[in-house]
mmCIF file of C-alpha atoms in Angstrom:
data_model
loop_
_atom_site.group_PDB
_atom_site.id
_atom_site.type_symbol
_atom_site.label_atom_id
_atom_site.label_comp_id
_atom_site.label_asym_id
_atom_site.label_seq_id
_atom_site.Cartn_x
_atom_site.Cartn_y
_atom_site.Cartn_z
ATOM 1 C CA UNK A 1 0.000 0.000 0.000
ATOM 2 C CA UNK A 2 1.405 3.386 -1.022
ATOM 3 C CA UNK A 3 1.878 5.631 2.001
ATOM 4 C CA UNK A 4 0.818 8.906 0.366
ATOM 5 C CA UNK A 5 -2.837 7.981 -0.363
ATOM 6 C CA UNK A 6 -3.153 6.586 3.168
ATOM 7 C CA UNK A 7 -1.738 9.805 4.647
ATOM 8 C CA UNK A 8 -4.331 11.764 2.690
ATOM 9 C CA UNK A 9 -7.091 9.439 3.914
ATOM 10 C CA UNK A 10 -5.884 9.701 7.521
ATOM 11 C CA UNK A 11 -5.742 13.494 7.213
ATOM 12 C CA UNK A 12 -9.297 13.688 5.895
ATOM 13 C CA UNK A 13 -10.568 11.401 8.662
ATOM 14 C CA UNK A 14 -8.785 13.443 11.355
ATOM 15 C CA UNK A 15 -10.048 16.661 9.772
ATOM 16 C CA UNK A 16 -13.632 15.375 9.804
ATOM 17 C CA UNK A 17 -13.374 14.505 13.495
ATOM 18 C CA UNK A 18 -11.805 17.861 14.352
ATOM 19 C CA UNK A 19 -14.508 19.558 12.282
ATOM 20 C CA UNK A 20 -17.289 18.003 14.361
ATOM 21 C CA UNK A 21 -15.546 19.061 17.579
ATOM 22 C CA UNK A 22 -14.917 22.558 16.210
ATOM 23 C CA UNK A 23 -18.467 23.085 14.943
ATOM 24 C CA UNK A 24 -19.987 22.647 18.383
ATOM 25 C CA UNK A 25 -17.246 24.652 20.074
ATOM 26 C CA UNK A 26 -17.488 27.559 17.623
ATOM 27 C CA UNK A 27 -21.271 27.588 17.867
ATOM 28 C CA UNK A 28 -21.144 28.009 21.650
ATOM 29 C CA UNK A 29 -18.274 30.502 21.557
ATOM 30 C CA UNK A 30 -20.091 32.632 18.986
ATOM 31 C CA UNK A 31 -22.961 33.320 21.365
ATOM 32 C CA UNK A 32 -21.388 33.115 24.837
ATOM 33 C CA UNK A 33 -18.055 34.750 23.883
ATOM 34 C CA UNK A 34 -15.916 32.664 26.226
ATOM 35 C CA UNK A 35 -13.920 29.446 25.877
ATOM 36 C CA UNK A 36 -15.948 26.775 27.649
ATOM 37 C CA UNK A 37 -13.427 24.277 29.015
ATOM 38 C CA UNK A 38 -16.210 21.931 30.147
ATOM 39 C CA UNK A 39 -16.975 21.341 26.447
ATOM 40 C CA UNK A 40 -14.275 18.641 26.441
ATOM 41 C CA UNK A 41 -15.889 16.822 29.368
ATOM 42 C CA UNK A 42 -19.290 16.948 27.627
ATOM 43 C CA UNK A 43 -17.734 15.096 24.680
ATOM 44 C CA UNK A 44 -16.442 12.428 27.065
ATOM 45 C CA UNK A 45 -19.921 12.063 28.566
ATOM 46 C CA UNK A 46 -21.334 11.386 25.104
ATOM 47 C CA UNK A 47 -18.895 8.536 24.510
ATOM 48 C CA UNK A 48 -19.504 6.982 27.910
ATOM 49 C CA UNK A 49 -23.244 7.420 27.453
ATOM 50 C CA UNK A 50 -23.185 4.970 24.540
ATOM 51 C CA UNK A 51 -20.838 2.680 26.496
ATOM 52 C CA UNK A 52 -23.267 2.551 29.425
ATOM 53 C CA UNK A 53 -26.476 2.255 27.412
ATOM 54 C CA UNK A 54 -25.242 -0.340 24.919
ATOM 55 C CA UNK A 55 -22.598 -2.322 26.778
ATOM 56 C CA UNK A 56 -24.075 -2.210 30.284
ATOM 57 C CA UNK A 57 -27.815 -2.030 29.611
ATOM 58 C CA UNK A 58 -27.782 -3.853 26.283
ATOM 59 C CA UNK A 59 -29.682 -1.250 24.273
ATOM 60 C CA UNK A 60 -29.391 -1.191 20.511
ATOM 61 C CA UNK A 61 -26.998 1.402 19.051
ATOM 62 C CA UNK A 62 -29.879 2.971 17.126
ATOM 63 C CA UNK A 63 -31.367 3.894 20.508
ATOM 64 C CA UNK A 64 -28.283 4.448 22.656
ATOM 65 C CA UNK A 65 -26.512 6.868 20.297
ATOM 66 C CA UNK A 66 -29.415 9.361 20.011
ATOM 67 C CA UNK A 67 -30.051 9.081 23.771
ATOM 68 C CA UNK A 68 -26.374 9.766 24.553
ATOM 69 C CA UNK A 69 -26.325 12.757 22.190
ATOM 70 C CA UNK A 70 -29.484 14.192 23.783
ATOM 71 C CA UNK A 71 -28.076 13.599 27.272
ATOM 72 C CA UNK A 72 -24.853 15.411 26.375
ATOM 73 C CA UNK A 73 -26.877 18.339 25.038
ATOM 74 C CA UNK A 74 -29.085 18.383 28.132
ATOM 75 C CA UNK A 75 -26.052 18.264 30.428
ATOM 76 C CA UNK A 76 -24.479 21.224 28.649
ATOM 77 C CA UNK A 77 -27.770 23.112 28.909
ATOM 78 C CA UNK A 78 -28.071 22.372 32.647
ATOM 79 C CA UNK A 79 -24.500 23.508 33.313
ATOM 80 C CA UNK A 80 -25.088 26.721 31.409
ATOM 81 C CA UNK A 81 -28.432 27.373 33.106
ATOM 82 C CA UNK A 82 -27.275 26.797 36.670
ATOM 83 C CA UNK A 83 -23.659 28.010 36.470
ATOM 84 C CA UNK A 84 -22.734 30.223 33.532
ATOM 85 C CA UNK A 85 -26.034 32.077 33.160
ATOM 86 C CA UNK A 86 -25.942 32.967 36.862
ATOM 87 C CA UNK A 87 -22.456 34.402 36.405
ATOM 88 C CA UNK A 88 -23.507 36.297 33.268
ATOM 89 C CA UNK A 89 -26.447 37.788 35.179
ATOM 90 C CA UNK A 90 -23.997 39.083 37.794
ATOM 91 C CA UNK A 91 -21.849 40.643 35.032
ATOM 92 C CA UNK A 92 -18.936 38.326 35.834
ATOM 93 C CA UNK A 93 -15.901 38.708 33.599
ATOM 94 C CA UNK A 94 -15.011 36.098 30.997
ATOM 95 C CA UNK A 95 -12.039 35.121 33.146
ATOM 96 C CA UNK A 96 -14.344 34.252 36.056
ATOM 97 C CA UNK A 97 -16.594 32.198 33.781
ATOM 98 C CA UNK A 98 -13.531 30.501 32.282
ATOM 99 C CA UNK A 99 -12.366 29.454 35.745
ATOM 100 C CA UNK A 100 -15.873 28.217 36.541
ATOM 101 C CA UNK A 101 -15.843 26.116 33.366
ATOM 102 C CA UNK A 102 -12.528 24.607 34.462
ATOM 103 C CA UNK A 103 -14.190 23.624 37.739
ATOM 104 C CA UNK A 104 -17.113 22.059 35.884
ATOM 105 C CA UNK A 105 -14.687 20.174 33.648
ATOM 106 C CA UNK A 106 -12.818 18.790 36.657
ATOM 107 C CA UNK A 107 -16.024 17.689 38.391
ATOM 108 C CA UNK A 108 -17.456 15.979 35.299
ATOM 109 C CA UNK A 109 -14.183 14.225 34.551
ATOM 110 C CA UNK A 110 -13.976 12.959 38.145
ATOM 111 C CA UNK A 111 -17.575 11.708 38.065
ATOM 112 C CA UNK A 112 -16.945 9.775 34.835
ATOM 113 C CA UNK A 113 -13.781 8.240 36.329
ATOM 114 C CA UNK A 114 -15.632 7.244 39.504
ATOM 115 C CA UNK A 115 -18.539 5.674 37.627
ATOM 116 C CA UNK A 116 -16.574 3.885 34.896
ATOM 117 C CA UNK A 117 -12.973 3.752 36.241
ATOM 118 C CA UNK A 118 -9.976 5.136 34.360
ATOM 119 C CA UNK A 119 -9.641 2.045 32.192
ATOM 120 C CA UNK A 120 -9.496 2.581 28.442
ATOM 121 C CA UNK A 121 -12.701 1.434 26.719
ATOM 122 C CA UNK A 122 -13.617 0.845 23.081
ATOM 123 C CA UNK A 123 -17.000 0.976 21.391
ATOM 124 C CA UNK A 124 -16.069 -0.562 18.043
ATOM 125 C CA UNK A 125 -17.056 -4.077 19.170
ATOM 126 C CA UNK A 126 -20.639 -2.857 19.649
ATOM 127 C CA UNK A 127 -20.914 -2.120 15.929
ATOM 128 C CA UNK A 128 -19.995 -5.673 14.939
ATOM 129 C CA UNK A 129 -17.408 -6.585 12.331
ATOM 130 C CA UNK A 130 -15.524 -3.594 10.937
ATOM 131 C CA UNK A 131 -15.479 -3.310 7.154
ATOM 132 C CA UNK A 132 -12.854 -1.430 5.177
ATOM 133 C CA UNK A 133 -13.050 0.474 1.900
ATOM 134 C CA UNK A 134 -10.257 1.427 -0.466
ATOM 135 C CA UNK A 135 -10.611 4.880 -1.988
ATOM 136 C CA UNK A 136 -7.906 6.047 -4.418
ATOM 137 C CA UNK A 137 -5.339 3.833 -2.719
ATOM 138 C CA UNK A 138 -6.229 4.807 0.858
ATOM 139 C CA UNK A 139 -8.085 2.524 3.257
ATOM 140 C CA UNK A 140 -10.826 3.723 5.619
ATOM 141 C CA UNK A 141 -13.249 1.842 7.849
ATOM 142 C CA UNK A 142 -17.034 1.984 7.747
ATOM 143 C CA UNK A 143 -17.028 3.882 11.050
ATOM 144 C CA UNK A 144 -14.691 6.510 9.618
ATOM 145 C CA UNK A 145 -16.920 6.811 6.553
ATOM 146 C CA UNK A 146 -19.904 7.468 8.842
ATOM 147 C CA UNK A 147 -17.827 10.140 10.595
ATOM 148 C CA UNK A 148 -17.120 11.875 7.289
ATOM 149 C CA UNK A 149 -20.753 11.830 6.182
ATOM 150 C CA UNK A 150 -22.035 12.901 9.618
ATOM 151 C CA UNK A 151 -19.586 15.804 9.766
ATOM 152 C CA UNK A 152 -20.764 17.011 6.366
ATOM 153 C CA UNK A 153 -24.437 16.704 7.348
ATOM 154 C CA UNK A 154 -23.913 18.588 10.626
ATOM 155 C CA UNK A 155 -22.158 21.395 8.758
ATOM 156 C CA UNK A 156 -24.941 21.652 6.165
ATOM 157 C CA UNK A 157 -27.665 21.684 8.834
ATOM 158 C CA UNK A 158 -25.881 24.398 10.839
ATOM 159 C CA UNK A 159 -25.283 26.475 7.708
ATOM 160 C CA UNK A 160 -28.995 26.239 6.874
ATOM 161 C CA UNK A 161 -30.045 27.147 10.420
ATOM 162 C CA UNK A 162 -27.747 30.160 10.538
ATOM 163 C CA UNK A 163 -28.605 31.525 7.105
ATOM 164 C CA UNK A 164 -32.235 30.596 6.446
ATOM 165 C CA UNK A 165 -34.099 30.547 9.771
ATOM 166 C CA UNK A 166 -35.267 33.085 12.334
ATOM 167 C CA UNK A 167 -33.269 31.194 14.943
ATOM 168 C CA UNK A 168 -30.109 31.791 12.916
ATOM 169 C CA UNK A 169 -30.861 35.488 12.567
ATOM 170 C CA UNK A 170 -31.474 35.785 16.297
ATOM 171 C CA UNK A 171 -28.270 33.871 17.001
ATOM 172 C CA UNK A 172 -26.260 36.224 14.808
ATOM 173 C CA UNK A 173 -27.841 39.209 16.526
ATOM 174 C CA UNK A 174 -26.913 37.848 19.968
ATOM 175 C CA UNK A 175 -23.366 37.091 18.839
ATOM 176 C CA UNK A 176 -22.976 40.647 17.494
ATOM 177 C CA UNK A 177 -24.268 42.455 20.595
ATOM 178 C CA UNK A 178 -26.246 40.888 23.433
ATOM 179 C CA UNK A 179 -27.538 44.207 24.819
ATOM 180 C CA UNK A 180 -28.791 45.435 21.445
ATOM 181 C CA UNK A 181 -30.436 42.047 20.852
ATOM 182 C CA UNK A 182 -32.304 42.456 24.151
ATOM 183 C CA UNK A 183 -33.427 45.951 23.172
ATOM 184 C CA UNK A 184 -34.970 44.737 19.905
ATOM 185 C CA UNK A 185 -36.925 42.069 21.795
ATOM 186 C CA UNK A 186 -34.833 38.926 21.406
ATOM 187 C CA UNK A 187 -34.939 36.523 24.352
ATOM 188 C CA UNK A 188 -31.164 36.158 24.608
ATOM 189 C CA UNK A 189 -31.249 33.599 27.431
ATOM 190 C CA UNK A 190 -33.503 31.356 25.367
ATOM 191 C CA UNK A 191 -31.276 31.658 22.288
ATOM 192 C CA UNK A 192 -28.114 30.954 24.301
ATOM 193 C CA UNK A 193 -29.785 27.954 25.938
ATOM 194 C CA UNK A 194 -30.716 26.470 22.547
ATOM 195 C CA UNK A 195 -27.226 27.098 21.180
ATOM 196 C CA UNK A 196 -25.558 25.496 24.205
ATOM 197 C CA UNK A 197 -27.821 22.442 23.931
ATOM 198 C CA UNK A 198 -27.065 22.085 20.222
ATOM 199 C CA UNK A 199 -23.325 22.634 20.638
ATOM 200 C CA UNK A 200 -23.115 20.218 23.567
ATOM 201 C CA UNK A 201 -25.033 17.583 21.600
ATOM 202 C CA UNK A 202 -22.470 17.933 18.797
ATOM 203 C CA UNK A 203 -19.700 17.542 21.389
ATOM 204 C CA UNK A 204 -21.344 14.342 22.627
ATOM 205 C CA UNK A 205 -21.494 13.030 19.061
ATOM 206 C CA UNK A 206 -17.787 13.777 18.621
ATOM 207 C CA UNK A 207 -17.030 11.784 21.766
ATOM 208 C CA UNK A 208 -19.066 8.878 20.407
ATOM 209 C CA UNK A 209 -17.149 8.948 17.123
ATOM 210 C CA UNK A 210 -13.850 8.809 18.995
ATOM 211 C CA UNK A 211 -15.133 5.898 21.072
ATOM 212 C CA UNK A 212 -15.890 3.903 17.928
ATOM 213 C CA UNK A 213 -12.757 4.957 16.054
ATOM 214 C CA UNK A 214 -10.045 4.687 18.730
ATOM 215 C CA UNK A 215 -11.570 4.426 22.228
ATOM 216 C CA UNK A 216 -12.527 6.500 25.253
ATOM 217 C CA UNK A 217 -11.084 7.299 28.659
ATOM 218 C CA UNK A 218 -12.159 9.875 31.281
ATOM 219 C CA UNK A 219 -9.087 12.079 30.781
ATOM 220 C CA UNK A 220 -9.398 12.545 27.020
ATOM 221 C CA UNK A 221 -11.618 15.626 27.296
ATOM 222 C CA UNK A 222 -8.836 18.215 27.534
ATOM 223 C CA UNK A 223 -7.092 16.869 24.423
ATOM 224 C CA UNK A 224 -10.366 17.051 22.476
ATOM 225 C CA UNK A 225 -11.014 20.584 23.685
ATOM 226 C CA UNK A 226 -7.523 21.752 22.711
ATOM 227 C CA UNK A 227 -7.872 20.314 19.199
ATOM 228 C CA UNK A 228 -11.175 22.135 18.834
ATOM 229 C CA UNK A 229 -9.656 25.398 20.094
ATOM 230 C CA UNK A 230 -6.606 25.087 17.829
ATOM 231 C CA UNK A 231 -8.733 24.366 14.748
ATOM 232 C CA UNK A 232 -11.074 27.250 15.625
ATOM 233 C CA UNK A 233 -8.265 29.765 16.026
ATOM 234 C CA UNK A 234 -6.525 28.631 12.848
ATOM 235 C CA UNK A 235 -9.730 28.836 10.817
ATOM 236 C CA UNK A 236 -11.116 31.937 12.547
ATOM 237 C CA UNK A 237 -12.670 31.599 15.983
ATOM 238 C CA UNK A 238 -16.367 32.387 15.983
ATOM 239 C CA UNK A 239 -16.723 31.433 12.300
ATOM 240 C CA UNK A 240 -18.122 27.945 11.664
ATOM 241 C CA UNK A 241 -16.933 28.005 8.054
ATOM 242 C CA UNK A 242 -13.448 28.975 9.138
ATOM 243 C CA UNK A 243 -13.591 26.242 11.768
ATOM 244 C CA UNK A 244 -14.103 23.635 9.031
ATOM 245 C CA UNK A 245 -11.114 24.973 7.089
ATOM 246 C CA UNK A 246 -8.990 25.034 10.232
ATOM 247 C CA UNK A 247 -10.020 21.500 11.202
ATOM 248 C CA UNK A 248 -8.987 19.961 7.900
ATOM 249 C CA UNK A 249 -5.813 22.047 7.719
ATOM 250 C CA UNK A 250 -4.907 20.806 11.192
ATOM 251 C CA UNK A 251 -5.640 17.212 10.180
ATOM 252 C CA UNK A 252 -3.347 17.453 7.140
ATOM 253 C CA UNK A 253 -0.558 19.285 8.965
ATOM 254 C CA UNK A 254 -0.533 16.751 11.804
ATOM 255 C CA UNK A 255 -0.526 13.638 9.642
ATOM 256 C CA UNK A 256 1.950 14.862 7.040
ATOM 257 C CA UNK A 257 4.089 16.400 9.785
ATOM 258 C CA UNK A 258 4.742 12.980 11.334
ATOM 259 C CA UNK A 259 5.397 11.284 7.999
ATOM 260 C CA UNK A 260 9.094 10.821 8.715
ATOM 261 C CA UNK A 261 9.122 11.232 12.499
ATOM 262 C CA UNK A 262 7.459 9.743 15.569
ATOM 263 C CA UNK A 263 3.701 10.126 16.043
ATOM 264 C CA UNK A 264 4.391 11.584 19.476
ATOM 265 C CA UNK A 265 5.229 14.870 17.731
ATOM 266 C CA UNK A 266 1.647 15.275 16.453
ATOM 267 C CA UNK A 267 0.483 17.562 19.284
ATOM 268 C CA UNK A 268 3.716 19.575 19.172
ATOM 269 C CA UNK A 269 3.199 20.172 15.444
ATOM 270 C CA UNK A 270 -0.399 21.267 16.029
ATOM 271 C CA UNK A 271 0.568 23.803 18.665
ATOM 272 C CA UNK A 272 3.506 24.973 16.570
ATOM 273 C CA UNK A 273 1.065 25.849 13.783
ATOM 274 C CA UNK A 274 -1.178 27.569 16.349
ATOM 275 C CA UNK A 275 1.714 29.750 17.548
ATOM 276 C CA UNK A 276 2.535 30.733 13.969
ATOM 277 C CA UNK A 277 -1.060 31.783 13.353
ATOM 278 C CA UNK A 278 -1.206 33.727 16.620
ATOM 279 C CA UNK A 279 1.968 35.577 15.645
ATOM 280 C CA UNK A 280 1.264 36.299 11.986
ATOM 281 C CA UNK A 281 -2.510 35.891 11.475
ATOM 282 C CA UNK A 282 -4.272 36.055 14.858
ATOM 283 C CA UNK A 283 -7.716 36.439 13.242
ATOM 284 C CA UNK A 284 -7.371 33.098 11.471
ATOM 285 C CA UNK A 285 -7.908 32.160 7.844
ATOM 286 C CA UNK A 286 -11.482 33.503 7.744
ATOM 287 C CA UNK A 287 -12.452 36.452 9.902
ATOM 288 C CA UNK A 288 -15.502 36.236 12.150
#
């Protein structure tokens, strides 16, 4: 098997996964205007939700996956309603809310570790025998193909919601200026709540994809969050279209960057690219 087509395939798969993570992250950041560290823990909850429902309770994947996604969205909504919205109402600074999100992340990660232990778990066995497909010389699995298609569908649905619906117009108004949005009669708390639910549900789906593709563990949330943040900043934080570009660019840079060196350098390469963008193009590829 030629290595170049497989590197391209691996880059596209990684980019699709990063894109899903980035879409939810950018959606929440656009409206709340702060980096929600607990977003990574929400993704972990999604993966363990499927693990619990399917492996422990024996539910079919067609039921457990939607339930886990909804639970992740509901958990994000509850955290926002009872923690972040209270801080926003008291005019707390973004730094205070950021620290609060770090506390939420730590608590959620600890709860997952207590309930399921720190042992590495995989979900791929739940899907049965894994099939592979060869595309232009590169090999991908059926799970990775589902990831690619799902990422594309999520992007198209979000693009439609933002451009063609009243919800999208209200969301853009809130992201531009919360106070002005309130003046013109928009229920900003309701819009933010819907956005947080939707973004958290996407995070849960990303965690599920990782569980099927590689596996899950309670401590993986921070790594997922950082990849989402890096891709968002590279593409243009607050811009879902830029987030897609940044996600796939990150996927290609990481996989081609370790072509001739150890895979342990992957994260170092990603953050090296981030530093370059912060120095020379801090607004990212596409401006907000």
